[in-house]
Amino acid sequence: MPRLFQFLAGAVVAAFAGLMATKVWPYLSFEPGIHFLTTKSEATNANGLFRLGFYVHITSSLWVLGAGLGQFFPRWFRGRARLHRNLGKLYVGSILALAAPSGLILAAYANGGLVAKVGFALQCVVWWLSTWQAYRLARQRRWEEHTAWMLRSFAVTLAALSLRSESYLLYYVFGTKPIETYLTVTWLSWTGNLVLAEVLVQAGAARRLLRGARFAAPQPALADA
């Protein structure tokens, strides 16, 4: 059952990444009046900082999603520790230098007032800090704690998926108003994911991932022997 769940979850995330790639592609024409950008004022669309943050965020978040997803299929990395490290460096570096900082820029221009701006800003801060903590623990070779923090980091990475699925559920199933839906998912999309990640961590998901990749350090008794 854990393997089946892992496969299904991975398939959903991979399908979402493919869908996001099709959504990102039209923006690479750099036209200001298309899709999401039509929700912004002319002044915002003409703002160089906003446009820089927008294009950096939508592109870097896409490959962050792909690089992060691969890390949670540990059997792929048996005998390929270098590939795991390189994907991890791409994931960590892209979040710390590109995706999270550009997300903070977008948070400052978010629709929905202060509630939305604070929600998106905190999401980016938590994303950056959890990713940094995962990197720091890897440098210290504390692999189980590193894996646990990577689970938390990737949970925030998946906030984009949660935001869209929860918006659909709230609006079409529960009949919430558009502004209520938007403000709710602004917070629920990443806090809910973090709660789920913590449940998985406490259930031993980090240990199972390490065993699957065979990256776990030897037990103290064996090391002493």
Short mmCIF file of C-alpha atoms in Angstrom, two decimals:
data_model
loop_
_atom_site.label_atom_id
_atom_site.label_comp_id
_atom_site.label_asym_id
_atom_site.label_seq_id
_atom_site.Cartn_x
_atom_site.Cartn_y
_atom_site.Cartn_z
CA MET A 1 0.00 0.00 0.00
CA PRO A 2 2.75 2.58 0.73
CA ARG A 3 4.31 1.87 -2.67
CA LEU A 4 0.95 2.15 -4.41
CA PHE A 5 0.23 5.42 -2.63
CA GLN A 6 3.70 6.69 -3.54
CA PHE A 7 3.16 5.80 -7.20
CA LEU A 8 -0.28 7.42 -7.35
CA ALA A 9 0.90 10.57 -5.58
CA GLY A 10 3.89 10.78 -7.91
CA ALA A 11 1.66 10.34 -10.96
CA VAL A 12 -0.61 13.17 -9.79
CA VAL A 13 2.33 15.51 -9.20
CA ALA A 14 3.92 14.59 -12.54
CA ALA A 15 0.62 15.25 -14.34
CA PHE A 16 0.33 18.58 -12.55
CA ALA A 17 3.89 19.51 -13.56
CA GLY A 18 3.03 18.74 -17.17
CA LEU A 19 -0.12 20.84 -16.92
CA MET A 20 1.84 23.73 -15.40
CA ALA A 21 4.34 23.55 -18.25
CA THR A 22 1.51 24.11 -20.72
CA LYS A 23 0.28 27.03 -18.60
CA VAL A 24 3.72 28.64 -18.35
CA TRP A 25 4.51 28.40 -22.06
CA PRO A 26 2.15 31.21 -23.24
CA TYR A 27 3.72 33.64 -20.76
CA LEU A 28 7.10 33.26 -22.42
CA SER A 29 5.82 35.54 -25.17
CA PHE A 30 6.15 38.26 -22.47
CA GLU A 31 2.76 39.71 -23.43
CA PRO A 32 1.33 41.62 -20.43
CA GLY A 33 -2.37 41.12 -21.18
CA ILE A 34 -2.83 37.36 -20.99
CA HIS A 35 -4.34 34.94 -18.48
CA PHE A 36 -3.30 35.65 -14.87
CA LEU A 37 -1.71 38.98 -15.81
CA THR A 38 -5.13 40.35 -16.78
CA THR A 39 -5.99 40.35 -13.05
CA LYS A 40 -3.31 42.98 -12.46
CA SER A 41 -3.56 46.68 -13.09
CA GLU A 42 -1.71 48.35 -15.95
CA ALA A 43 0.62 49.99 -13.42
CA THR A 44 1.50 46.62 -11.89
CA ASN A 45 2.04 45.00 -15.28
CA ALA A 46 4.32 47.89 -16.24
CA ASN A 47 6.34 47.51 -13.03
CA GLY A 48 9.74 45.99 -13.82
CA LEU A 49 10.16 44.41 -10.39
CA PHE A 50 6.79 42.66 -10.60
CA ARG A 51 7.48 41.32 -14.08
CA LEU A 52 10.93 40.10 -13.08
CA GLY A 53 9.50 38.33 -10.04
CA PHE A 54 6.67 36.83 -12.08
CA TYR A 55 8.78 35.33 -14.85
CA VAL A 56 11.48 34.07 -12.50
CA HIS A 57 8.87 32.47 -10.24
CA ILE A 58 6.82 30.66 -12.87
CA THR A 59 9.88 29.21 -14.61
CA SER A 60 12.01 28.27 -11.60
CA SER A 61 9.04 26.78 -9.72
CA LEU A 62 8.43 24.47 -12.66
CA TRP A 63 11.83 22.77 -12.59
CA VAL A 64 11.83 22.84 -8.77
CA LEU A 65 8.66 20.75 -8.91
CA GLY A 66 10.27 18.23 -11.24
CA ALA A 67 13.58 18.03 -9.36
CA GLY A 68 11.83 17.64 -6.03
CA LEU A 69 9.47 14.94 -7.24
CA GLY A 70 12.31 12.69 -8.37
CA GLN A 71 13.87 12.73 -4.92
CA PHE A 72 10.92 10.84 -3.44
CA PHE A 73 11.45 7.71 -5.54
CA PRO A 74 14.54 6.52 -3.69
CA ARG A 75 14.94 3.23 -5.56
CA TRP A 76 15.95 5.29 -8.59
CA PHE A 77 19.05 6.43 -6.72
CA ARG A 78 20.48 3.09 -5.65
CA GLY A 79 24.07 3.28 -6.84
CA ARG A 80 23.43 6.81 -8.14
CA ALA A 81 24.17 8.99 -5.11
CA ARG A 82 25.73 11.66 -7.33
CA LEU A 83 22.49 12.03 -9.30
CA HIS A 84 20.59 12.42 -6.04
CA ARG A 85 23.02 15.12 -4.87
CA ASN A 86 22.89 17.00 -8.17
CA LEU A 87 19.09 17.00 -8.26
CA GLY A 88 19.10 18.09 -4.63
CA LYS A 89 21.46 20.98 -5.38
CA LEU A 90 19.25 22.08 -8.26
CA TYR A 91 16.17 21.92 -6.04
CA VAL A 92 17.74 23.72 -3.07
CA GLY A 93 19.61 26.35 -5.06
CA SER A 94 16.58 27.19 -7.19
CA ILE A 95 14.33 27.69 -4.17
CA LEU A 96 16.83 29.68 -2.11
CA ALA A 97 18.05 31.92 -4.93
CA LEU A 98 15.08 32.11 -7.32
CA ALA A 99 11.66 30.66 -6.51
CA ALA A 100 11.18 31.80 -2.90
CA PRO A 101 12.65 35.33 -3.31
CA SER A 102 10.62 35.91 -6.48
CA GLY A 103 7.56 34.60 -4.66
CA LEU A 104 8.07 37.29 -2.02
CA ILE A 105 8.03 39.90 -4.77
CA LEU A 106 4.74 38.54 -6.09
CA ALA A 107 3.31 38.44 -2.56
CA ALA A 108 3.72 42.20 -2.33
CA TYR A 109 1.48 42.57 -5.40
CA ALA A 110 -1.06 39.88 -4.48
CA ASN A 111 -4.75 40.57 -4.92
CA GLY A 112 -6.95 40.19 -1.85
CA GLY A 113 -5.45 42.77 0.48
CA LEU A 114 -3.28 42.26 3.53
CA VAL A 115 -4.61 38.78 4.37
CA ALA A 116 -3.48 37.41 1.00
CA LYS A 117 -0.19 39.32 0.95
CA VAL A 118 0.79 38.03 4.41
CA GLY A 119 -0.31 34.48 3.56
CA PHE A 120 1.79 34.31 0.39
CA ALA A 121 4.74 36.05 2.04
CA LEU A 122 4.78 33.62 4.97
CA GLN A 123 4.55 30.71 2.55
CA CYS A 124 7.72 31.90 0.82
CA VAL A 125 9.54 32.46 4.11
CA VAL A 126 8.62 28.97 5.38
CA TRP A 127 9.57 27.50 2.00
CA TRP A 128 12.99 29.16 2.13
CA LEU A 129 13.68 28.27 5.77
CA SER A 130 12.59 24.62 5.49
CA THR A 131 14.72 24.17 2.38
CA TRP A 132 17.71 25.82 4.04
CA GLN A 133 17.31 23.58 7.09
CA ALA A 134 17.23 20.49 4.85
CA TYR A 135 20.42 21.65 3.13
CA ARG A 136 22.15 22.44 6.42
CA LEU A 137 21.34 19.00 7.82
CA ALA A 138 22.63 17.33 4.65
CA ARG A 139 25.91 19.19 5.07
CA GLN A 140 26.08 17.77 8.60
CA ARG A 141 25.27 14.27 7.23
CA ARG A 142 22.21 13.99 9.47
CA TRP A 143 20.32 12.10 6.81
CA GLU A 144 17.06 11.22 8.52
CA GLU A 145 16.52 14.78 9.73
CA HIS A 146 17.54 16.05 6.30
CA THR A 147 14.91 13.83 4.67
CA ALA A 148 12.24 14.96 7.11
CA TRP A 149 12.92 18.59 6.30
CA MET A 150 12.93 17.87 2.59
CA LEU A 151 9.46 16.40 3.03
CA ARG A 152 8.36 19.64 4.69
CA SER A 153 10.00 21.73 1.98
CA PHE A 154 8.37 19.75 -0.83
CA ALA A 155 5.02 20.03 0.94
CA VAL A 156 5.28 23.81 0.50
CA THR A 157 6.45 23.32 -3.10
CA LEU A 158 3.17 21.49 -3.72
CA ALA A 159 1.12 24.43 -2.46
CA ALA A 160 0.46 25.41 -6.09
CA LEU A 161 -1.22 22.06 -6.68
CA SER A 162 -3.18 22.28 -3.43
CA LEU A 163 -4.30 25.85 -4.13
CA ARG A 164 -5.92 24.86 -7.40
CA SER A 165 -7.51 21.62 -6.19
CA GLU A 166 -8.80 23.21 -2.98
CA SER A 167 -10.17 26.20 -4.90
CA TYR A 168 -12.15 23.87 -7.13
CA LEU A 169 -13.44 21.89 -4.17
CA LEU A 170 -14.48 24.91 -2.11
CA TYR A 171 -16.11 26.79 -4.98
CA TYR A 172 -17.87 24.01 -6.86
CA VAL A 173 -18.62 21.56 -4.05
CA PHE A 174 -19.09 23.75 -1.00
CA GLY A 175 -20.32 26.84 -2.86
CA THR A 176 -18.06 29.39 -1.18
CA LYS A 177 -17.88 32.87 -2.67
CA PRO A 178 -14.88 33.66 -4.92
CA ILE A 179 -13.17 35.97 -2.43
CA GLU A 180 -13.79 33.53 0.44
CA THR A 181 -12.35 30.72 -1.65
CA TYR A 182 -9.29 32.74 -2.62
CA LEU A 183 -8.43 33.93 0.88
CA THR A 184 -8.98 30.47 2.35
CA VAL A 185 -6.72 28.65 -0.08
CA THR A 186 -4.08 31.36 0.22
CA TRP A 187 -3.40 29.93 3.69
CA LEU A 188 -4.79 26.40 3.54
CA SER A 189 -2.80 25.40 0.44
CA TRP A 190 0.53 25.44 2.29
CA THR A 191 -0.41 25.06 5.97
CA GLY A 192 -2.53 22.02 5.17
CA ASN A 193 0.34 20.50 3.21
CA LEU A 194 2.70 21.07 6.14
CA VAL A 195 0.31 19.30 8.50
CA LEU A 196 0.17 16.32 6.14
CA ALA A 197 3.97 16.32 5.82
CA GLU A 198 4.33 16.32 9.59
CA VAL A 199 1.96 13.35 9.88
CA LEU A 200 4.11 11.47 7.34
CA VAL A 201 7.32 12.39 9.16
CA GLN A 202 5.95 11.23 12.50
CA ALA A 203 4.77 8.01 10.83
CA GLY A 204 8.36 7.25 9.79
CA ALA A 205 8.29 8.30 6.13
CA ALA A 206 11.82 9.74 6.30
CA ARG A 207 13.24 6.45 7.59
CA ARG A 208 11.44 4.46 4.88
CA LEU A 209 12.75 6.75 2.15
CA LEU A 210 16.30 6.34 3.44
CA ARG A 211 15.95 2.58 3.54
CA GLY A 212 14.59 2.60 0.01
CA ALA A 213 17.60 4.53 -1.27
CA ARG A 214 20.00 2.70 1.07
CA PHE A 215 21.52 6.02 2.08
CA ALA A 216 21.05 5.35 5.80
CA ALA A 217 24.14 5.41 7.97
CA PRO A 218 25.14 2.13 9.65
CA GLN A 219 23.64 1.37 13.04
CA PRO A 220 25.88 2.26 16.02
CA ALA A 221 26.33 -1.39 17.03
CA LEU A 222 27.48 -2.34 13.54
CA ALA A 223 29.72 0.69 13.30
CA ASP A 224 31.37 -0.21 16.63
CA ALA A 225 31.86 -3.79 15.52
#
